[in-house]
Short mmCIF file of C-alpha atoms in Angstrom, two decimals:
data_model
loop_
_atom_site.label_atom_id
_atom_site.label_comp_id
_atom_site.label_asym_id
_atom_site.label_seq_id
_atom_site.Cartn_x
_atom_site.Cartn_y
_atom_site.Cartn_z
CA MET A 1220 129.52 -28.06 86.41
CA GLN A 1221 127.14 -29.79 84.04
CA ALA A 1222 129.03 -31.79 81.42
CA ARG A 1223 128.26 -31.22 77.76
CA THR A 1224 130.95 -33.43 76.24
CA VAL A 1225 131.92 -36.90 77.43
CA ALA A 1226 134.80 -39.08 76.37
CA VAL A 1227 134.36 -42.84 76.45
CA ILE A 1228 137.69 -44.66 76.38
CA GLY A 1229 137.25 -48.21 75.12
CA ALA A 1230 134.60 -49.14 72.55
CA GLY A 1231 133.88 -52.70 73.66
CA GLY A 1232 130.55 -53.77 75.17
CA ALA A 1233 130.53 -51.38 78.14
CA GLY A 1234 131.99 -48.48 76.17
CA ARG A 1235 129.51 -48.66 73.34
CA ALA A 1236 126.60 -48.89 75.81
CA ILE A 1237 127.87 -45.81 77.66
CA ALA A 1238 128.33 -43.93 74.36
CA LEU A 1239 124.79 -44.82 73.30
CA ALA A 1240 123.33 -43.64 76.63
CA ALA A 1241 125.33 -40.39 76.47
CA ALA A 1242 124.25 -39.62 72.90
CA ARG A 1243 120.62 -40.37 73.76
CA ALA A 1244 120.98 -37.90 76.64
CA GLY A 1245 122.01 -35.23 74.12
CA LEU A 1246 125.67 -35.17 75.08
CA ARG A 1247 128.44 -34.73 72.56
CA THR A 1248 130.18 -38.10 72.83
CA ILE A 1249 133.76 -38.88 71.83
CA LEU A 1250 134.28 -42.64 71.59
CA GLU A 1251 137.91 -43.80 71.59
CA ASP A 1252 139.55 -47.13 71.00
CA VAL A 1253 143.05 -47.94 69.78
CA LEU A 1254 141.66 -50.64 67.48
CA PRO A 1255 139.85 -49.17 64.45
CA GLU A 1256 137.83 -52.37 63.95
CA THR A 1257 136.50 -52.14 67.52
CA LEU A 1258 135.37 -48.57 66.87
CA GLU A 1259 133.70 -49.66 63.63
CA ARG A 1260 131.86 -52.51 65.38
CA ALA A 1261 130.76 -50.16 68.16
CA LEU A 1262 129.41 -47.59 65.71
CA ALA A 1263 127.57 -50.30 63.75
CA TRP A 1264 126.01 -51.60 66.97
CA ILE A 1265 124.96 -48.08 68.06
CA ARG A 1266 123.54 -47.34 64.61
CA ALA A 1267 121.53 -50.59 64.74
CA GLU A 1268 120.24 -49.75 68.24
CA LEU A 1269 119.09 -46.34 67.04
CA GLY A 1270 118.01 -47.44 63.56
CA SER A 1271 114.46 -48.45 64.30
CA ARG A 1272 113.83 -45.69 66.80
CA SER A 1273 112.31 -42.22 66.58
CA ALA A 1274 113.86 -39.40 64.55
CA ASP A 1275 115.09 -37.85 67.81
CA GLU A 1276 116.98 -40.99 68.73
CA GLN A 1277 118.36 -41.35 65.23
CA SER A 1278 119.72 -37.80 65.50
CA ALA A 1279 121.60 -38.93 68.62
CA PHE A 1280 123.99 -40.77 66.32
CA ALA A 1281 125.19 -37.42 64.98
CA LEU A 1282 126.43 -36.56 68.49
CA ILE A 1283 128.97 -39.40 68.41
CA GLU A 1284 132.50 -38.73 67.21
CA THR A 1285 135.44 -41.10 67.21
CA ALA A 1286 139.02 -40.64 68.34
CA HIS A 1287 142.09 -42.81 68.02
CA SER A 1288 143.97 -41.70 71.13
CA PHE A 1289 143.21 -40.88 74.75
CA GLU A 1290 144.63 -37.40 74.23
CA GLU A 1291 142.35 -36.70 71.28
CA ALA A 1292 139.28 -37.92 73.18
CA ALA A 1293 140.02 -36.25 76.52
CA ARG A 1294 141.07 -32.86 75.21
CA GLU A 1295 137.52 -31.48 74.96
CA ALA A 1296 135.69 -33.70 77.45
CA ASP A 1297 134.05 -32.41 80.61
CA PHE A 1298 133.55 -35.97 81.89
CA LEU A 1299 135.45 -39.20 81.17
CA PHE A 1300 134.44 -42.84 81.22
CA ASP A 1301 137.18 -45.46 81.17
CA ALA A 1302 135.61 -48.60 79.71
CA THR A 1303 138.82 -50.47 78.99
CA PRO A 1304 139.25 -54.09 80.13
CA ASP A 1305 139.69 -54.69 83.86
CA GLU A 1306 143.44 -55.33 83.64
CA TRP A 1307 145.86 -53.72 86.10
CA GLU A 1308 148.53 -52.56 83.61
CA LEU A 1309 145.96 -51.12 81.21
CA LYS A 1310 144.12 -49.29 83.99
CA ILE A 1311 147.39 -47.82 85.29
CA GLU A 1312 148.02 -46.48 81.78
CA MET A 1313 144.50 -44.98 81.63
CA PHE A 1314 144.88 -43.24 84.99
CA THR A 1315 148.32 -41.91 83.97
CA LEU A 1316 146.86 -40.56 80.72
CA PHE A 1317 143.98 -39.07 82.71
CA ASP A 1318 146.50 -37.00 84.68
CA LYS A 1319 148.34 -35.96 81.57
CA PHE A 1320 145.52 -35.07 79.18
CA ALA A 1321 142.15 -34.63 80.92
CA ARG A 1322 140.85 -31.18 81.75
CA PRO A 1323 141.75 -30.18 85.31
CA GLN A 1324 138.24 -30.55 86.79
CA ALA A 1325 136.98 -33.41 84.59
CA PRO A 1326 135.86 -36.38 86.69
CA MET A 1327 136.50 -39.95 85.56
CA LEU A 1328 134.44 -43.08 86.16
CA SER A 1329 136.33 -46.29 85.46
CA VAL A 1330 134.47 -49.52 84.73
CA ILE A 1331 135.87 -52.03 87.21
CA SER A 1332 134.91 -55.43 88.49
CA THR A 1333 137.85 -56.78 90.48
CA LEU A 1334 140.39 -53.96 90.73
CA SER A 1335 140.60 -51.48 93.60
CA ILE A 1336 139.54 -47.97 92.63
CA SER A 1337 141.51 -46.62 95.62
CA ASP A 1338 144.69 -48.25 94.33
CA LEU A 1339 144.05 -46.98 90.80
CA ALA A 1340 143.12 -43.45 91.89
CA SER A 1341 146.28 -43.28 94.01
CA MET A 1342 148.22 -43.38 90.72
CA THR A 1343 146.93 -39.90 89.83
CA TYR A 1344 147.44 -36.40 91.12
CA ARG A 1345 143.63 -36.08 91.18
CA PRO A 1346 142.26 -39.06 93.13
CA GLU A 1347 139.35 -36.92 94.34
CA LEU A 1348 137.96 -36.95 90.78
CA CYS A 1349 138.05 -40.74 90.33
CA ALA A 1350 135.53 -43.47 91.10
CA GLY A 1351 134.67 -46.93 89.87
CA LEU A 1352 131.60 -47.93 87.87
CA ARG A 1353 129.91 -51.32 88.02
CA PHE A 1354 126.96 -52.39 85.90
CA LEU A 1355 124.43 -54.51 87.78
CA ALA A 1356 122.20 -57.20 86.34
CA GLY A 1357 118.49 -56.71 86.59
CA ASP A 1358 115.22 -56.57 84.75
CA SER A 1359 114.53 -52.90 85.43
CA ALA A 1360 113.71 -50.57 82.54
CA ARG A 1361 116.51 -48.33 83.83
CA ARG A 1362 120.06 -49.64 83.95
CA ARG A 1363 121.30 -50.11 87.49
CA VAL A 1364 124.87 -49.15 88.35
CA GLU A 1365 127.10 -48.80 91.36
CA VAL A 1366 129.45 -45.86 91.65
CA VAL A 1367 132.32 -47.09 93.81
CA ARG A 1368 133.95 -44.27 95.70
CA SER A 1369 137.58 -44.54 96.64
CA GLN A 1370 138.88 -43.47 100.01
CA ARG A 1371 139.67 -40.06 98.50
CA THR A 1372 136.71 -39.43 96.16
CA ALA A 1373 135.38 -35.91 96.80
CA GLU A 1374 131.73 -35.21 97.66
CA THR A 1375 131.58 -32.77 94.74
CA SER A 1376 132.64 -35.59 92.43
CA ILE A 1377 129.97 -37.88 93.88
CA ALA A 1378 127.37 -35.21 93.11
CA GLU A 1379 128.63 -35.04 89.52
CA TYR A 1380 128.50 -38.85 89.17
CA ARG A 1381 124.91 -38.90 90.47
CA GLU A 1382 123.90 -36.14 88.08
CA MET A 1383 125.53 -37.87 85.11
CA ALA A 1384 123.94 -41.22 85.96
CA GLY A 1385 120.54 -39.56 86.04
CA ARG A 1386 121.12 -37.93 82.67
CA LEU A 1387 122.11 -41.30 81.20
CA GLY A 1388 118.94 -42.92 82.54
CA TRP A 1389 120.73 -45.00 85.15
CA ASP A 1390 119.73 -45.73 88.73
CA ALA A 1391 122.98 -45.23 90.63
CA ALA A 1392 123.84 -46.48 94.09
CA ILE A 1393 126.91 -44.87 95.65
CA VAL A 1394 128.96 -47.48 97.50
CA GLU A 1395 132.14 -47.30 99.54
CA GLU A 1396 135.02 -49.46 98.48
CA PRO A 1397 135.82 -51.84 101.34
CA ARG A 1398 138.96 -50.85 103.25
CA ASP A 1399 141.73 -53.36 103.71
#
């Protein structure tokens, strides 16, 4: 299934960068944050990034919508990005909301740095649809990312993550989460 609408949960630095990449890729993008001022800052940053660009890139801004709840953002999304801070309690809440409100076949990539994606995915009824996302430093023209598969991430989900990364202009390496 090729996603047409993505939800980005969390409008901080990672979230706004994901939203920008998704809109540039021509995807309807629903950006959510519980703090209205964070959403406003993210939209201002995205507008500034697109402001001096071509007319096509400026039209990308029209593809971005905002939401004020996970439910509102996830309801119409074919693909979800969790870009909330890397805090255990918050991530548990995101994965619980994923189960409750995301479309049945919608995969979710969660931006992580220190948390175990296997532990987080085990909190859902759909661990096969979950993986971690890490942004890597580098001087490449294309953003480099790692997609961290949990012990239960499905091959079909990995194919969807690869496809989405390509659409967003990212070079993605698929990595296994180390087992305990």
